[in-house]
Amino acid sequence: MGKINRSTKPIKMWIDGTAFSIPKFETRTAFNRNLPTNSDSVVTDLNLQQEHNFILTETDNRFTTSFCLPPVYYVGLNNFPYLSRRKIEVDTRTVIRTPQRDDGSMTISGDCADDVVNARRTVQSIVAEIRNKQPAAQFISIPVNSEEVQRNFQQFKDAILSAGPIEGVEDSVFQSPLKLHLTICVFVLLSPSEKEEAVKALNDCKTEVLDTFLSSETPLKVHVAGIDCMNDNHSKVNVLYANAKIVQDNNEEVLQKLANAISDYFYNRGLLIQYTDNVRLHVTLMNTKYRSKSAQNTPKRSRWPTKRIPFNATSIIEKYKDFYFGEKVLDSIHLSCMSSKGEDGFYAPLSVIRF
């Protein structure tokens, strides 16, 4: 299986109430670049707001823009290795101030509107770079943990563990049957306001996107069968997953279209990281990220990240390539936290929409 095709679309990021299209930060030229400025031009506040989608205020011939970010970004800006805040100020002839409190706003001010616009664009580019290097913390998923799928998954797991030693395979690398799901897209939501926006977006997505797919009187069923892995070398695998599809009116592309529509919607709201043009539909069955520290001989209290130990999936894929796990009615979509578990054993939800 080849690499995922990455999108050529611009980065989009929700910042303090607005989704911005943001140019990718280029580290190779960060130290030597001269940011474009045009101090002699006069641009009205109205035109700037329409073109750049944020507000500039003018007081005593000095222009200012302000916006609120999660605290981690203020720390990241002050410690960004490729372009210092001071260099941005010098290049754009502006003053950039970060808040003393977590709930404060950043301000950028200067004598020329264009300079302030350039400074803010650069800051937003750095913020997007910081965000995209954060580990994913939340995700949109479609649960496929029906009793049938759980039962067959348990049989799959038991058969592999009882068949004899397989390099790198042990109990802890298997997903919990209660957590079986299709991952649609992932987020880094670092503040209450970002989480609130994602919850609102999920509700809006139901009305504007999902209801079109769910208009049929016959409930959609997710069919889970067959396995594959995330890389070409089956002898060194970190993620093994099951395939999934919805068959409706002899159309097997329904689930792919649904997943892409959800991903596109959240991209346009500026909430996604790792956006791709075509969502890779997968139900994770085994993941070396789950491997217990005791299985890796790593001290439980070690704060250092451990190197993932892959497993040999060659015999598993050969034997179970067409394994049937079962079906699950598509009756809900979840916005969940990756690191916590709900009362039902599934991932703890920030929000759930039900059909």
XYZ file of C-alpha atoms in Angstrom:
355
model
C 0.000 0.000 0.000
C 1.402 3.396 -0.994
C 1.709 6.554 1.000
C -1.294 8.717 1.801
C -1.751 11.522 -0.715
C -1.494 14.783 1.166
C -3.716 17.684 0.278
C -2.412 20.639 -1.689
C -4.963 22.904 -0.054
C -3.689 25.725 2.188
C -3.580 25.212 5.917
C -6.773 26.371 7.593
C -6.934 27.196 11.279
C -9.662 28.464 13.565
C -8.268 31.412 15.538
C -10.414 33.333 17.994
C -13.678 32.886 16.113
C -12.506 32.872 12.498
C -11.146 30.197 10.133
C -8.057 31.562 8.382
C -6.247 30.258 5.307
C -2.612 30.310 6.379
C 0.544 29.958 4.263
C 2.840 27.146 5.332
C 5.816 28.309 7.376
C 9.042 27.610 5.486
C 11.895 26.901 7.892
C 14.534 26.870 5.153
C 14.159 30.582 4.472
C 13.008 31.790 7.879
C 16.322 33.313 8.940
C 17.014 35.226 5.757
C 13.661 36.309 4.490
C 12.541 39.912 4.351
C 8.839 40.221 4.976
C 7.122 42.395 2.348
C 6.025 45.765 3.628
C 4.626 48.860 2.013
C 4.739 51.702 4.465
C 3.724 54.309 1.900
C 0.413 52.697 1.003
C -2.826 53.651 2.692
C -5.342 50.828 3.108
C -8.671 51.444 4.814
C -9.784 49.321 7.740
C -12.755 48.091 5.697
C -10.577 46.798 2.855
C -8.174 45.131 5.266
C -11.005 43.409 7.081
C -12.467 42.115 3.831
C -9.106 40.929 2.465
C -7.537 39.510 5.607
C -10.623 38.538 7.595
C -9.538 40.258 10.800
C -10.101 43.704 12.258
C -7.575 46.496 12.583
C -8.300 49.446 14.813
C -6.671 52.840 14.399
C -5.933 55.192 17.286
C -3.724 58.278 16.918
C -2.354 57.063 13.572
C -1.339 53.687 15.065
C -2.882 50.411 13.928
C -3.577 47.458 16.225
C -4.951 43.949 15.866
C -5.619 41.601 18.769
C -6.656 37.964 19.123
C -6.798 35.266 21.776
C -4.910 31.962 21.590
C -4.609 28.951 23.895
C -1.675 29.538 26.297
C 0.495 26.825 24.708
C 0.836 28.989 21.590
C 2.149 31.972 23.529
C 4.815 29.728 25.034
C 5.574 28.281 21.610
C 5.903 31.711 20.012
C 8.361 32.840 22.659
C 10.463 29.703 22.124
C 10.036 29.167 18.387
C 13.438 27.988 17.042
C 13.259 29.322 13.480
C 12.053 32.903 13.745
C 12.068 34.922 16.945
C 9.341 37.306 17.946
C 11.921 40.075 18.042
C 12.930 39.405 14.420
C 9.295 39.640 13.311
C 9.004 42.961 15.128
C 12.148 44.317 13.455
C 11.227 43.095 9.973
C 7.681 44.448 10.150
C 8.309 47.526 12.305
C 5.690 46.411 14.802
C 5.380 45.672 18.515
C 4.049 42.227 19.497
C 2.813 41.684 23.032
C 1.671 38.400 24.536
C -0.641 38.398 27.584
C 0.556 37.972 31.131
C -2.502 35.863 31.933
C -3.723 32.692 30.227
C -7.052 34.267 29.268
C -5.591 37.408 27.702
C -5.111 38.441 24.088
C -2.052 38.971 21.928
C -1.719 42.428 20.381
C 0.256 43.558 17.342
C 0.621 47.286 16.711
C 2.482 49.518 14.286
C 2.408 52.837 12.437
C 1.464 51.212 9.104
C -1.546 48.975 8.530
C 0.331 46.779 6.047
C 3.109 46.162 8.557
C 0.610 44.988 11.161
C -1.064 42.713 8.593
C 2.298 41.175 7.640
C 3.233 40.626 11.277
C -0.074 38.962 12.062
C 0.144 36.745 8.997
C 3.620 35.612 10.085
C 2.480 34.948 13.655
C -0.499 32.941 12.401
C 1.813 30.913 10.167
C 4.001 30.080 13.179
C 0.967 29.228 15.305
C -0.238 26.804 12.614
C 3.238 25.235 12.527
C 3.150 24.790 16.316
C -0.345 23.284 16.158
C 0.568 20.781 13.466
C 3.464 19.475 15.567
C 1.212 18.779 18.557
C 0.004 15.192 19.045
C -3.607 14.685 18.048
C -5.866 14.833 21.099
C -9.433 14.557 19.776
C -11.045 12.861 16.803
C -14.268 12.267 14.899
C -15.230 8.612 14.711
C -17.989 6.234 13.698
C -18.279 3.439 16.296
C -18.446 -0.068 14.811
C -18.516 -1.899 18.154
C -21.712 -3.888 17.650
C -22.016 -7.160 19.585
C -21.339 -9.066 16.368
C -18.185 -7.105 15.552
C -16.915 -7.361 19.129
C -17.527 -11.108 19.227
C -15.761 -11.782 15.927
C -12.893 -9.464 16.828
C -12.399 -11.388 20.070
C -12.292 -14.642 18.093
C -9.741 -13.053 15.743
C -7.598 -11.959 18.675
C -7.832 -15.267 20.545
C -6.926 -17.259 17.424
C -3.806 -15.164 16.807
C -2.620 -15.310 20.426
C -3.195 -19.061 20.687
C -1.567 -19.999 17.379
C 1.980 -19.706 18.672
C 4.546 -16.929 19.046
C 4.594 -14.186 16.411
C 7.391 -11.644 16.551
C 6.191 -8.493 18.326
C 2.644 -9.726 18.971
C 1.251 -9.823 22.489
C -2.060 -9.057 24.173
C -1.593 -5.328 24.794
C -1.159 -4.357 21.127
C -4.793 -5.282 20.379
C -7.540 -2.671 20.454
C -10.260 -2.987 23.087
C -13.406 -4.537 21.523
C -15.441 -1.737 23.119
C -13.394 0.913 21.272
C -13.608 -0.404 17.709
C -14.301 2.539 15.432
C -13.678 4.223 12.106
C -11.431 7.260 12.419
C -12.569 10.118 10.177
C -10.392 13.083 11.202
C -8.273 14.322 14.107
C -7.857 17.576 16.027
C -5.667 19.473 18.450
C -8.198 21.413 20.524
C -6.288 23.224 23.269
C -8.833 25.536 24.868
C -12.490 25.490 25.923
C -13.388 27.834 23.065
C -11.775 25.535 20.475
C -13.662 22.563 21.900
C -16.922 24.521 21.879
C -16.342 25.407 18.223
C -15.750 21.744 17.351
C -18.960 20.712 19.125
C -20.885 23.401 17.273
C -19.294 22.316 13.982
C -20.376 18.712 14.567
C -23.980 19.777 15.100
C -23.856 22.031 12.048
C -22.290 19.206 10.028
C -25.273 16.988 10.773
C -27.686 19.551 9.370
C -25.598 20.713 6.433
C -23.892 17.470 5.383
C -24.926 14.266 7.106
C -28.690 14.521 6.709
C -28.169 14.240 2.943
C -26.553 10.838 3.357
C -29.080 9.673 5.936
C -32.236 10.605 4.036
C -33.001 7.000 3.072
C -35.610 5.159 5.138
C -33.285 2.139 5.233
C -30.639 2.556 7.945
C -27.050 2.545 6.735
C -24.913 -0.358 7.923
C -21.130 -0.334 8.138
C -19.748 -3.642 6.847
C -16.408 -4.558 8.477
C -14.340 -7.226 6.722
C -10.799 -7.842 5.508
C -7.546 -6.590 7.000
C -4.589 -4.504 5.858
C -1.728 -2.494 7.336
C -0.345 1.036 7.068
C 2.890 0.127 5.295
C 4.217 -2.094 2.508
C 6.557 -4.194 4.664
C 4.288 -6.735 6.374
C 7.137 -7.994 8.542
C 7.429 -4.661 10.379
C 3.947 -3.314 11.094
C 2.791 -0.786 13.661
C -0.905 -0.582 12.716
C -3.127 -3.394 11.461
C -6.678 -2.446 10.573
C -9.937 -3.807 9.191
C -11.575 -2.428 6.066
C -15.049 -0.953 6.161
C -17.714 0.088 3.679
C -21.406 0.848 3.368
C -23.266 -0.819 0.531
C -26.357 1.144 -0.480
C -28.188 0.627 -3.779
C -25.130 -1.255 -5.126
C -23.002 1.821 -4.389
C -19.923 0.902 -2.355
C -18.548 4.473 -2.258
C -21.138 5.819 0.192
C -18.917 5.520 3.272
C -15.927 7.076 1.485
C -18.040 10.008 0.296
C -19.497 10.447 3.780
C -16.081 10.429 5.441
C -14.637 12.854 2.894
C -17.607 15.194 3.333
C -17.117 15.247 7.124
C -13.358 15.829 6.760
C -13.890 18.629 4.235
C -16.455 20.281 6.486
C -14.144 20.386 9.501
C -11.237 21.487 7.311
C -13.255 24.484 6.121
C -14.051 25.308 9.749
C -10.287 25.462 10.417
C -10.250 22.673 12.987
C -8.392 19.799 11.342
C -4.797 18.684 11.438
C -3.426 16.048 9.043
C -5.989 16.844 6.351
C -6.007 14.534 3.319
C -8.088 14.699 0.162
C -9.290 11.137 0.644
C -9.851 9.754 4.144
C -8.241 6.354 4.645
C -11.079 4.291 6.063
C -9.747 1.976 8.743
C -10.837 0.211 11.916
C -7.701 -0.185 14.025
C -7.327 -3.752 15.321
C -3.704 -3.744 16.486
C -1.430 -0.810 17.202
C 2.040 -0.890 18.730
C 1.236 2.447 20.336
C -0.922 0.444 22.758
C 1.960 -1.822 23.799
C 2.263 -1.867 27.581
C 5.456 -0.558 29.142
C 5.960 -3.847 30.938
C 5.993 -5.634 27.562
C 8.744 -3.243 26.452
C 10.715 -3.549 29.697
C 10.208 0.182 30.196
C 9.847 1.588 33.729
C 6.194 2.556 34.318
C 7.142 6.019 35.500
C 9.547 6.727 32.673
C 8.862 10.152 31.181
C 10.839 9.439 28.028
C 8.959 8.285 24.936
C 9.677 4.686 24.048
C 10.556 3.542 20.568
C 7.703 1.607 19.009
C 8.366 -2.093 18.502
C 6.719 -3.298 15.277
C 5.281 -6.771 14.834
C 5.419 -9.298 12.009
C 1.964 -9.304 10.390
C 2.867 -11.483 7.390
C 1.121 -14.660 8.547
C -1.813 -12.709 10.034
C -2.550 -10.888 6.782
C -2.177 -14.074 4.730
C -4.590 -16.032 6.934
C -7.139 -13.340 7.787
C -7.058 -11.079 4.719
C -10.793 -11.654 4.112
C -11.898 -12.147 7.713
C -15.482 -11.061 8.374
C -15.965 -9.002 11.551
C -19.603 -8.044 11.132
C -21.904 -5.066 10.653
C -22.901 -2.051 12.696
C -25.809 0.277 12.030
C -24.567 3.810 11.482
C -26.557 5.432 14.275
C -24.084 7.934 15.755
C -20.947 9.971 15.123
C -18.668 10.900 18.011
C -16.299 13.745 18.783
C -14.092 12.104 21.379
C -10.961 12.532 23.473
C -8.197 10.091 22.588
C -6.734 9.729 26.057
C -9.834 9.022 28.148
C -12.521 6.356 28.394
C -16.252 6.857 28.860
C -18.556 4.881 31.128
C -19.492 2.553 28.251
C -15.866 1.653 27.552
C -15.719 3.743 24.366
C -13.692 6.955 24.159
C -15.002 9.760 26.376
C -17.121 12.040 24.187
C -17.046 15.798 23.891
C -20.202 15.479 21.807
C -22.287 12.790 20.088
C -24.860 13.187 17.325
C -27.358 10.369 16.942
C -29.610 9.429 14.024
